[in-house]
JSON list of C-alpha atoms and ligand atoms in Angstrom, two decimals:
[
{"chain": "L", "resi": 1, "resn": "MET", "atom": "CA", "xyz": [0.23, 0.03, -0.11]},
{"chain": "L", "resi": 2, "resn": "LYS", "atom": "CA", "xyz": [1.47, 3.09, -1.47]},
{"chain": "L", "resi": 3, "resn": "VAL", "atom": "CA", "xyz": [0.78, 6.22, 1.34]},
{"chain": "L", "resi": 4, "resn": "LEU", "atom": "CA", "xyz": [1.88, 9.86, 0.70]},
{"chain": "L", "resi": 5, "resn": "LEU", "atom": "CA", "xyz": [1.55, 12.40, 2.85]},
{"chain": "L", "resi": 6, "resn": "PHE", "atom": "CA", "xyz": [0.85, 16.17, 1.84]},
{"chain": "L", "resi": 7, "resn": "PRO", "atom": "CA", "xyz": [1.37, 18.63, 4.80]},
{"chain": "L", "resi": 8, "resn": "GLY", "atom": "CA", "xyz": [0.99, 22.34, 5.02]},
{"chain": "L", "resi": 9, "resn": "SER", "atom": "CA", "xyz": [-0.17, 24.88, 7.26]},
{"chain": "L", "resi": 10, "resn": "PHE", "atom": "CA", "xyz": [-3.11, 25.85, 4.56]},
{"chain": "L", "resi": 11, "resn": "ASP", "atom": "CA", "xyz": [-4.20, 29.09, 6.00]},
{"chain": "L", "resi": 12, "resn": "PRO", "atom": "CA", "xyz": [-6.64, 28.87, 3.99]},
{"chain": "L", "resi": 13, "resn": "PHE", "atom": "CA", "xyz": [-6.60, 25.95, 1.53]},
{"chain": "L", "resi": 14, "resn": "THR", "atom": "CA", "xyz": [-6.10, 27.05, -1.82]},
{"chain": "L", "resi": 15, "resn": "ARG", "atom": "CA", "xyz": [-7.32, 25.96, -5.30]},
{"chain": "L", "resi": 16, "resn": "GLY", "atom": "CA", "xyz": [-3.71, 25.58, -6.03]},
{"chain": "L", "resi": 17, "resn": "HIS", "atom": "CA", "xyz": [-3.20, 23.08, -2.73]},
{"chain": "L", "resi": 18, "resn": "ARG", "atom": "CA", "xyz": [-6.13, 21.16, -4.24]},
{"chain": "L", "resi": 19, "resn": "ASP", "atom": "CA", "xyz": [-4.77, 20.67, -7.32]},
{"chain": "L", "resi": 20, "resn": "ILE", "atom": "CA", "xyz": [-1.69, 19.22, -5.66]},
{"chain": "L", "resi": 21, "resn": "ALA", "atom": "CA", "xyz": [-3.79, 16.98, -3.26]},
{"chain": "L", "resi": 22, "resn": "ARG", "atom": "CA", "xyz": [-5.71, 15.72, -6.62]},
{"chain": "L", "resi": 23, "resn": "ARG", "atom": "CA", "xyz": [-2.71, 14.87, -8.65]},
{"chain": "L", "resi": 24, "resn": "ALA", "atom": "CA", "xyz": [-0.93, 13.35, -5.85]},
{"chain": "L", "resi": 25, "resn": "ALA", "atom": "CA", "xyz": [-3.96, 10.89, -5.25]},
{"chain": "L", "resi": 26, "resn": "LYS", "atom": "CA", "xyz": [-3.92, 9.93, -8.42]},
{"chain": "L", "resi": 27, "resn": "VAL", "atom": "CA", "xyz": [-0.47, 8.19, -8.00]},
{"chain": "L", "resi": 28, "resn": "CYS", "atom": "CA", "xyz": [-0.88, 6.63, -4.47]},
{"chain": "L", "resi": 29, "resn": "ASP", "atom": "CA", "xyz": [-3.37, 4.32, -2.67]},
{"chain": "L", "resi": 30, "resn": "LYS", "atom": "CA", "xyz": [-3.87, 6.53, 0.41]},
{"chain": "L", "resi": 31, "resn": "LEU", "atom": "CA", "xyz": [-2.93, 10.15, 0.59]},
{"chain": "L", "resi": 32, "resn": "TYR", "atom": "CA", "xyz": [-3.14, 12.28, 3.82]},
{"chain": "L", "resi": 33, "resn": "VAL", "atom": "CA", "xyz": [-3.36, 15.70, 3.74]},
{"chain": "L", "resi": 34, "resn": "ALA", "atom": "CA", "xyz": [-2.36, 16.89, 7.02]},
{"chain": "L", "resi": 35, "resn": "VAL", "atom": "CA", "xyz": [-3.24, 20.49, 8.62]},
{"chain": "L", "resi": 36, "resn": "MET", "atom": "CA", "xyz": [0.30, 21.56, 10.46]},
{"chain": "L", "resi": 37, "resn": "GLU", "atom": "CA", "xyz": [1.67, 24.07, 12.63]},
{"chain": "L", "resi": 38, "resn": "ASN", "atom": "CA", "xyz": [4.77, 26.26, 11.03]},
{"chain": "L", "resi": 39, "resn": "SER", "atom": "CA", "xyz": [6.52, 28.01, 13.99]},
{"chain": "L", "resi": 40, "resn": "ALA", "atom": "CA", "xyz": [7.39, 30.64, 11.43]},
{"chain": "L", "resi": 41, "resn": "LYS", "atom": "CA", "xyz": [3.74, 31.50, 11.15]},
{"chain": "L", "resi": 42, "resn": "LYS", "atom": "CA", "xyz": [0.85, 33.12, 12.93]},
{"chain": "L", "resi": 43, "resn": "THR", "atom": "CA", "xyz": [-1.93, 31.92, 11.34]},
{"chain": "L", "resi": 44, "resn": "VAL", "atom": "CA", "xyz": [-5.46, 33.59, 10.93]},
{"chain": "L", "resi": 45, "resn": "PHE", "atom": "CA", "xyz": [-7.56, 30.53, 10.87]},
{"chain": "L", "resi": 46, "resn": "THR", "atom": "CA", "xyz": [-7.46, 27.97, 13.87]},
{"chain": "L", "resi": 47, "resn": "LEU", "atom": "CA", "xyz": [-6.20, 24.50, 13.37]},
{"chain": "L", "resi": 48, "resn": "GLU", "atom": "CA", "xyz": [-9.53, 23.31, 13.75]},
{"chain": "L", "resi": 49, "resn": "GLU", "atom": "CA", "xyz": [-11.08, 25.55, 11.24]},
{"chain": "L", "resi": 50, "resn": "ARG", "atom": "CA", "xyz": [-8.24, 25.04, 8.75]},
{"chain": "L", "resi": 51, "resn": "GLU", "atom": "CA", "xyz": [-8.90, 21.30, 9.09]},
{"chain": "L", "resi": 52, "resn": "GLU", "atom": "CA", "xyz": [-12.66, 21.77, 8.55]},
{"chain": "L", "resi": 53, "resn": "LEU", "atom": "CA", "xyz": [-11.95, 23.63, 5.32]},
{"chain": "L", "resi": 54, "resn": "VAL", "atom": "CA", "xyz": [-9.43, 21.38, 4.01]},
{"chain": "L", "resi": 55, "resn": "LYS", "atom": "CA", "xyz": [-12.03, 18.47, 4.79]},
{"chain": "L", "resi": 56, "resn": "ARG", "atom": "CA", "xyz": [-15.24, 20.45, 2.96]},
{"chain": "L", "resi": 57, "resn": "SER", "atom": "CA", "xyz": [-12.73, 21.06, 0.12]},
{"chain": "L", "resi": 58, "resn": "LEU", "atom": "CA", "xyz": [-11.87, 17.26, -0.52]},
{"chain": "L", "resi": 59, "resn": "THR", "atom": "CA", "xyz": [-14.77, 15.21, -0.34]},
{"chain": "L", "resi": 60, "resn": "LYS", "atom": "CA", "xyz": [-15.10, 13.89, -3.59]},
{"chain": "L", "resi": 61, "resn": "TYR", "atom": "CA", "xyz": [-11.79, 12.10, -3.21]},
{"chain": "L", "resi": 62, "resn": "ASP", "atom": "CA", "xyz": [-12.18, 8.60, -1.87]},
{"chain": "L", "resi": 63, "resn": "ASN", "atom": "CA", "xyz": [-8.36, 7.88, -1.20]},
{"chain": "L", "resi": 64, "resn": "ILE", "atom": "CA", "xyz": [-7.68, 11.41, 0.65]},
{"chain": "L", "resi": 65, "resn": "GLU", "atom": "CA", "xyz": [-7.83, 11.45, 4.32]},
{"chain": "L", "resi": 66, "resn": "VAL", "atom": "CA", "xyz": [-7.60, 14.80, 6.07]},
{"chain": "L", "resi": 67, "resn": "ILE", "atom": "CA", "xyz": [-6.18, 14.92, 9.54]},
{"chain": "L", "resi": 68, "resn": "SER", "atom": "CA", "xyz": [-4.32, 17.49, 11.87]},
{"chain": "L", "resi": 69, "resn": "SER", "atom": "CA", "xyz": [-1.14, 17.52, 13.94]},
{"chain": "L", "resi": 70, "resn": "THR", "atom": "CA", "xyz": [0.70, 19.67, 16.13]},
{"chain": "L", "resi": 71, "resn": "GLY", "atom": "CA", "xyz": [3.96, 17.56, 16.11]},
{"chain": "L", "resi": 72, "resn": "LEU", "atom": "CA", "xyz": [6.70, 17.27, 14.11]},
{"chain": "L", "resi": 73, "resn": "LEU", "atom": "CA", "xyz": [6.39, 16.00, 10.21]},
{"chain": "L", "resi": 74, "resn": "VAL", "atom": "CA", "xyz": [8.79, 13.19, 10.91]},
{"chain": "L", "resi": 75, "resn": "ASP", "atom": "CA", "xyz": [6.71, 11.92, 13.66]},
{"chain": "L", "resi": 76, "resn": "LEU", "atom": "CA", "xyz": [3.56, 11.60, 11.31]},
{"chain": "L", "resi": 77, "resn": "TYR", "atom": "CA", "xyz": [5.39, 10.44, 8.41]},
{"chain": "L", "resi": 78, "resn": "ARG", "atom": "CA", "xyz": [6.49, 7.29, 10.64]},
{"chain": "L", "resi": 79, "resn": "GLN", "atom": "CA", "xyz": [3.21, 6.87, 12.43]},
{"chain": "L", "resi": 80, "resn": "LEU", "atom": "CA", "xyz": [1.24, 6.89, 9.23]},
{"chain": "L", "resi": 81, "resn": "GLY", "atom": "CA", "xyz": [3.93, 4.41, 7.66]},
{"chain": "L", "resi": 82, "resn": "CYS", "atom": "CA", "xyz": [4.20, 6.96, 4.40]},
{"chain": "L", "resi": 83, "resn": "CYS", "atom": "CA", "xyz": [6.80, 6.30, 1.22]},
{"chain": "L", "resi": 84, "resn": "ALA", "atom": "CA", "xyz": [7.13, 10.10, 0.69]},
{"chain": "L", "resi": 85, "resn": "VAL", "atom": "CA", "xyz": [5.92, 13.53, 1.54]},
{"chain": "L", "resi": 86, "resn": "VAL", "atom": "CA", "xyz": [4.39, 15.56, -1.33]},
{"chain": "L", "resi": 87, "resn": "ARG", "atom": "CA", "xyz": [4.81, 19.19, -1.76]},
{"chain": "L", "resi": 88, "resn": "GLY", "atom": "CA", "xyz": [3.73, 21.78, -4.51]},
{"chain": "L", "resi": 89, "resn": "ILE", "atom": "CA", "xyz": [6.30, 24.20, -5.57]},
{"chain": "L", "resi": 90, "resn": "ARG", "atom": "CA", "xyz": [5.59, 27.47, -7.61]},
{"chain": "L", "resi": 91, "resn": "SER", "atom": "CA", "xyz": [8.70, 28.89, -7.87]},
{"chain": "L", "resi": 92, "resn": "GLU", "atom": "CA", "xyz": [12.65, 28.85, -7.68]},
{"chain": "L", "resi": 93, "resn": "SER", "atom": "CA", "xyz": [12.50, 30.48, -4.11]},
{"chain": "L", "resi": 94, "resn": "ASP", "atom": "CA", "xyz": [9.67, 27.43, -3.28]},
{"chain": "L", "resi": 95, "resn": "PHE", "atom": "CA", "xyz": [12.32, 24.76, -4.69]},
{"chain": "L", "resi": 96, "resn": "ARG", "atom": "CA", "xyz": [15.03, 26.38, -2.23]},
{"chain": "L", "resi": 97, "resn": "TYR", "atom": "CA", "xyz": [12.55, 26.28, 0.72]},
{"chain": "L", "resi": 98, "resn": "GLU", "atom": "CA", "xyz": [11.39, 22.61, 0.07]},
{"chain": "L", "resi": 99, "resn": "ALA", "atom": "CA", "xyz": [14.99, 21.27, -0.37]},
{"chain": "L", "resi": 100, "resn": "GLU", "atom": "CA", "xyz": [15.99, 22.56, 2.93]},
{"chain": "L", "resi": 101, "resn": "LEU", "atom": "CA", "xyz": [13.10, 21.54, 4.60]},
{"chain": "L", "resi": 102, "resn": "ALA", "atom": "CA", "xyz": [13.69, 18.06, 3.17]},
{"chain": "L", "resi": 103, "resn": "LEU", "atom": "CA", "xyz": [17.22, 17.81, 4.29]},
{"chain": "L", "resi": 104, "resn": "ALA", "atom": "CA", "xyz": [16.50, 18.87, 7.95]},
{"chain": "L", "resi": 105, "resn": "ASN", "atom": "CA", "xyz": [13.49, 16.15, 7.94]},
{"chain": "L", "resi": 106, "resn": "ARG", "atom": "CA", "xyz": [15.92, 13.55, 6.49]},
{"chain": "L", "resi": 107, "resn": "LEU", "atom": "CA", "xyz": [18.47, 14.27, 9.16]},
{"chain": "L", "resi": 108, "resn": "LEU", "atom": "CA", "xyz": [15.71, 13.58, 11.65]},
{"chain": "L", "resi": 109, "resn": "CYS", "atom": "CA", "xyz": [14.37, 10.65, 9.88]},
{"chain": "L", "resi": 110, "resn": "PRO", "atom": "CA", "xyz": [16.72, 8.78, 7.28]},
{"chain": "L", "resi": 111, "resn": "GLU", "atom": "CA", "xyz": [13.66, 6.98, 5.96]},
{"chain": "L", "resi": 112, "resn": "TYR", "atom": "CA", "xyz": [12.20, 10.39, 4.64]},
{"chain": "L", "resi": 113, "resn": "ASP", "atom": "CA", "xyz": [11.61, 11.23, 1.20]},
{"chain": "L", "resi": 114, "resn": "CYS", "atom": "CA", "xyz": [9.82, 13.84, -0.45]},
{"chain": "L", "resi": 115, "resn": "LEU", "atom": "CA", "xyz": [8.22, 14.43, -3.90]},
{"chain": "L", "resi": 116, "resn": "LEU", "atom": "CA", "xyz": [8.08, 17.89, -5.39]},
{"chain": "L", "resi": 117, "resn": "LEU", "atom": "CA", "xyz": [4.95, 18.38, -7.87]},
{"chain": "L", "resi": 118, "resn": "PRO", "atom": "CA", "xyz": [5.36, 21.89, -10.13]},
{"chain": "L", "resi": 119, "resn": "CYS", "atom": "CA", "xyz": [1.75, 23.84, -9.67]},
{"chain": "L", "resi": 120, "resn": "ARG", "atom": "CA", "xyz": [-0.11, 24.35, -12.64]},
{"chain": "L", "resi": 121, "resn": "ASP", "atom": "CA", "xyz": [0.60, 27.18, -14.81]},
{"chain": "L", "resi": 122, "resn": "ASP", "atom": "CA", "xyz": [-2.65, 29.16, -13.76]},
{"chain": "L", "resi": 123, "resn": "MET", "atom": "CA", "xyz": [-2.03, 28.42, -10.27]},
{"chain": "L", "resi": 124, "resn": "SER", "atom": "CA", "xyz": [1.46, 30.03, -9.90]},
{"chain": "L", "resi": 125, "resn": "LEU", "atom": "CA", "xyz": [0.32, 33.00, -8.28]},
{"chain": "L", "resi": 126, "resn": "ILE", "atom": "CA", "xyz": [-2.21, 31.79, -6.01]},
{"chain": "L", "resi": 127, "resn": "SER", "atom": "CA", "xyz": [-0.97, 31.48, -2.36]},
{"chain": "L", "resi": 128, "resn": "SER", "atom": "CA", "xyz": [-2.67, 31.40, 1.24]},
{"chain": "L", "resi": 129, "resn": "SER", "atom": "CA", "xyz": [-1.24, 34.82, 1.77]},
{"chain": "L", "resi": 130, "resn": "ILE", "atom": "CA", "xyz": [-2.62, 36.28, -1.08]},
{"chain": "L", "resi": 131, "resn": "VAL", "atom": "CA", "xyz": [-5.73, 35.21, -0.46]},
{"chain": "L", "resi": 132, "resn": "LYS", "atom": "CA", "xyz": [-5.68, 36.69, 3.06]},
{"chain": "L", "resi": 133, "resn": "GLU", "atom": "CA", "xyz": [-4.71, 40.30, 1.42]},
{"chain": "L", "resi": 134, "resn": "VAL", "atom": "CA", "xyz": [-7.54, 40.13, -0.91]},
{"chain": "L", "resi": 135, "resn": "GLY", "atom": "CA", "xyz": [-9.99, 38.75, 1.35]},
{"chain": "L", "resi": 136, "resn": "HIS", "atom": "CA", "xyz": [-9.01, 41.36, 3.96]},
{"chain": "L", "resi": 137, "resn": "TYR", "atom": "CA", "xyz": [-9.90, 44.18, 1.50]},
{"chain": "L", "resi": 138, "resn": "GLY", "atom": "CA", "xyz": [-12.89, 42.55, 0.55]},
{"chain": "L", "resi": 139, "resn": "GLY", "atom": "CA", "xyz": [-11.91, 41.50, -2.85]},
{"chain": "L", "resi": 140, "resn": "ASP", "atom": "CA", "xyz": [-13.12, 38.49, -4.78]},
{"chain": "L", "resi": 141, "resn": "ILE", "atom": "CA", "xyz": [-11.11, 35.27, -3.83]},
{"chain": "L", "resi": 142, "resn": "SER", "atom": "CA", "xyz": [-13.57, 32.97, -5.80]},
{"chain": "L", "resi": 143, "resn": "LYS", "atom": "CA", "xyz": [-11.01, 31.92, -8.17]},
{"chain": "L", "resi": 144, "resn": "MET", "atom": "CA", "xyz": [-8.07, 31.45, -5.66]},
{"chain": "L", "resi": 145, "resn": "VAL", "atom": "CA", "xyz": [-10.02, 29.03, -2.90]},
{"chain": "L", "resi": 146, "resn": "PRO", "atom": "CA", "xyz": [-12.46, 25.96, -3.85]},
{"chain": "L", "resi": 147, "resn": "SER", "atom": "CA", "xyz": [-15.95, 27.05, -4.17]},
{"chain": "L", "resi": 148, "resn": "GLU", "atom": "CA", "xyz": [-17.14, 24.53, -1.19]},
{"chain": "L", "resi": 149, "resn": "ILE", "atom": "CA", "xyz": [-15.27, 27.23, 1.27]},
{"chain": "L", "resi": 150, "resn": "VAL", "atom": "CA", "xyz": [-15.20, 30.80, -0.26]},
{"chain": "L", "resi": 151, "resn": "ASP", "atom": "CA", "xyz": [-17.95, 32.24, 1.72]},
{"chain": "L", "resi": 152, "resn": "THR", "atom": "CA", "xyz": [-16.80, 31.10, 5.19]},
{"chain": "L", "resi": 153, "resn": "VAL", "atom": "CA", "xyz": [-13.28, 32.30, 4.18]},
{"chain": "L", "resi": 154, "resn": "LYS", "atom": "CA", "xyz": [-14.51, 35.51, 3.18]},
{"chain": "L", "resi": 155, "resn": "ASP", "atom": "CA", "xyz": [-16.61, 36.12, 6.04]},
{"chain": "L", "resi": 156, "resn": "LYS", "atom": "CA", "xyz": [-13.49, 35.01, 8.61]},
{"chain": "L", "resi": 157, "resn": "LEU", "atom": "CA", "xyz": [-11.25, 37.32, 6.87]},
{"chain": "L", "resi": 158, "resn": "MET", "atom": "CA", "xyz": [-13.91, 40.43, 6.69]},
{"chain": "L", "resi": 159, "resn": "LYS", "atom": "CA", "xyz": [-14.16, 40.01, 10.56]},
{"chain": "L", "resi": 160, "resn": "GLY", "atom": "CA", "xyz": [-10.65, 40.09, 11.19]},
{"chain": "L", "resi": 161, "resn": "ARG", "atom": "CA", "xyz": [-10.84, 43.98, 9.91]},
{"chain": "L", "resi": 162, "resn": "VAL", "atom": "CA", "xyz": [-12.82, 44.85, 13.03]},
{"chain": "S", "resi": 201, "resn": "PNS", "atom": "O1", "xyz": [2.33, 25.35, 4.09]},
{"chain": "S", "resi": 201, "resn": "PNS", "atom": "P1", "xyz": [3.90, 25.55, 4.93]},
{"chain": "S", "resi": 201, "resn": "PNS", "atom": "O2", "xyz": [3.63, 26.65, 5.92]},
{"chain": "S", "resi": 201, "resn": "PNS", "atom": "O3", "xyz": [4.83, 25.85, 3.90]},
{"chain": "S", "resi": 201, "resn": "PNS", "atom": "O4", "xyz": [4.08, 24.19, 5.78]},
{"chain": "S", "resi": 201, "resn": "PNS", "atom": "C1", "xyz": [5.36, 23.98, 6.33]},
{"chain": "S", "resi": 201, "resn": "PNS", "atom": "C2", "xyz": [5.11, 22.90, 7.27]},
{"chain": "S", "resi": 201, "resn": "PNS", "atom": "C3", "xyz": [3.58, 22.85, 8.30]},
{"chain": "S", "resi": 201, "resn": "PNS", "atom": "C4", "xyz": [4.76, 21.28, 6.42]},
{"chain": "S", "resi": 201, "resn": "PNS", "atom": "C5", "xyz": [6.30, 22.50, 8.29]},
{"chain": "S", "resi": 201, "resn": "PNS", "atom": "O5", "xyz": [6.28, 23.77, 8.79]},
{"chain": "S", "resi": 201, "resn": "PNS", "atom": "C6", "xyz": [6.14, 21.34, 9.09]},
{"chain": "S", "resi": 201, "resn": "PNS", "atom": "O6", "xyz": [6.76, 20.49, 8.78]},
{"chain": "S", "resi": 201, "resn": "PNS", "atom": "N1", "xyz": [5.88, 21.55, 10.35]},
{"chain": "S", "resi": 201, "resn": "PNS", "atom": "C7", "xyz": [5.74, 20.64, 11.46]},
{"chain": "S", "resi": 201, "resn": "PNS", "atom": "C8", "xyz": [6.88, 20.78, 12.34]},
{"chain": "S", "resi": 201, "resn": "PNS", "atom": "C9", "xyz": [8.19, 20.11, 11.66]},
{"chain": "S", "resi": 201, "resn": "PNS", "atom": "O7", "xyz": [8.23, 19.23, 11.63]},
{"chain": "S", "resi": 201, "resn": "PNS", "atom": "N2", "xyz": [9.02, 21.25, 10.99]},
{"chain": "S", "resi": 201, "resn": "PNS", "atom": "C10", "xyz": [10.07, 20.74, 10.01]},
{"chain": "S", "resi": 201, "resn": "PNS", "atom": "C11", "xyz": [11.17, 20.48, 11.08]},
{"chain": "S", "resi": 201, "resn": "PNS", "atom": "S1", "xyz": [12.68, 20.38, 10.03]}
]
């Protein structure tokens, strides 16, 4: 059984993230999408909110399970018996960051491996940060996040203004 793990802070989950999950799910038996903490980022959405948004965005994929974890990625990796982690890359700077993350994780866990999927052209400019910026000012985020979560994300970002 080939198990892949797609971790991220997903604050919030975007159409770009969903496309990576969809493509990764095609090449494995089971894909775990793990909502995690990144100590370098202060999130707008709580862990529970982020997990719920990811779940609502991925209901139609039978071999995808959405989970959350507040621990180390390598611990989850071992616990779930993963073959590799999957991450999406949009740019050269993403690649550098991912290469460093993979090296650090491999120091902690020699069996750790990582697959990098280049994002689709039309999704290369979508990021959670852009969604938060546009949504904060009441702009249209409907092309950036899955349709199932547009309203919830918009409401939360607008509330953050007051
Ligand atoms: O979407 P992000 O913020 O780029 O995802 C980064 C994430 C959550 C995958 C990374 O910060 C992570 O693995 N967090 C869990 C704690 C951990 O294991 N950190 C890496 C140690 S090298």
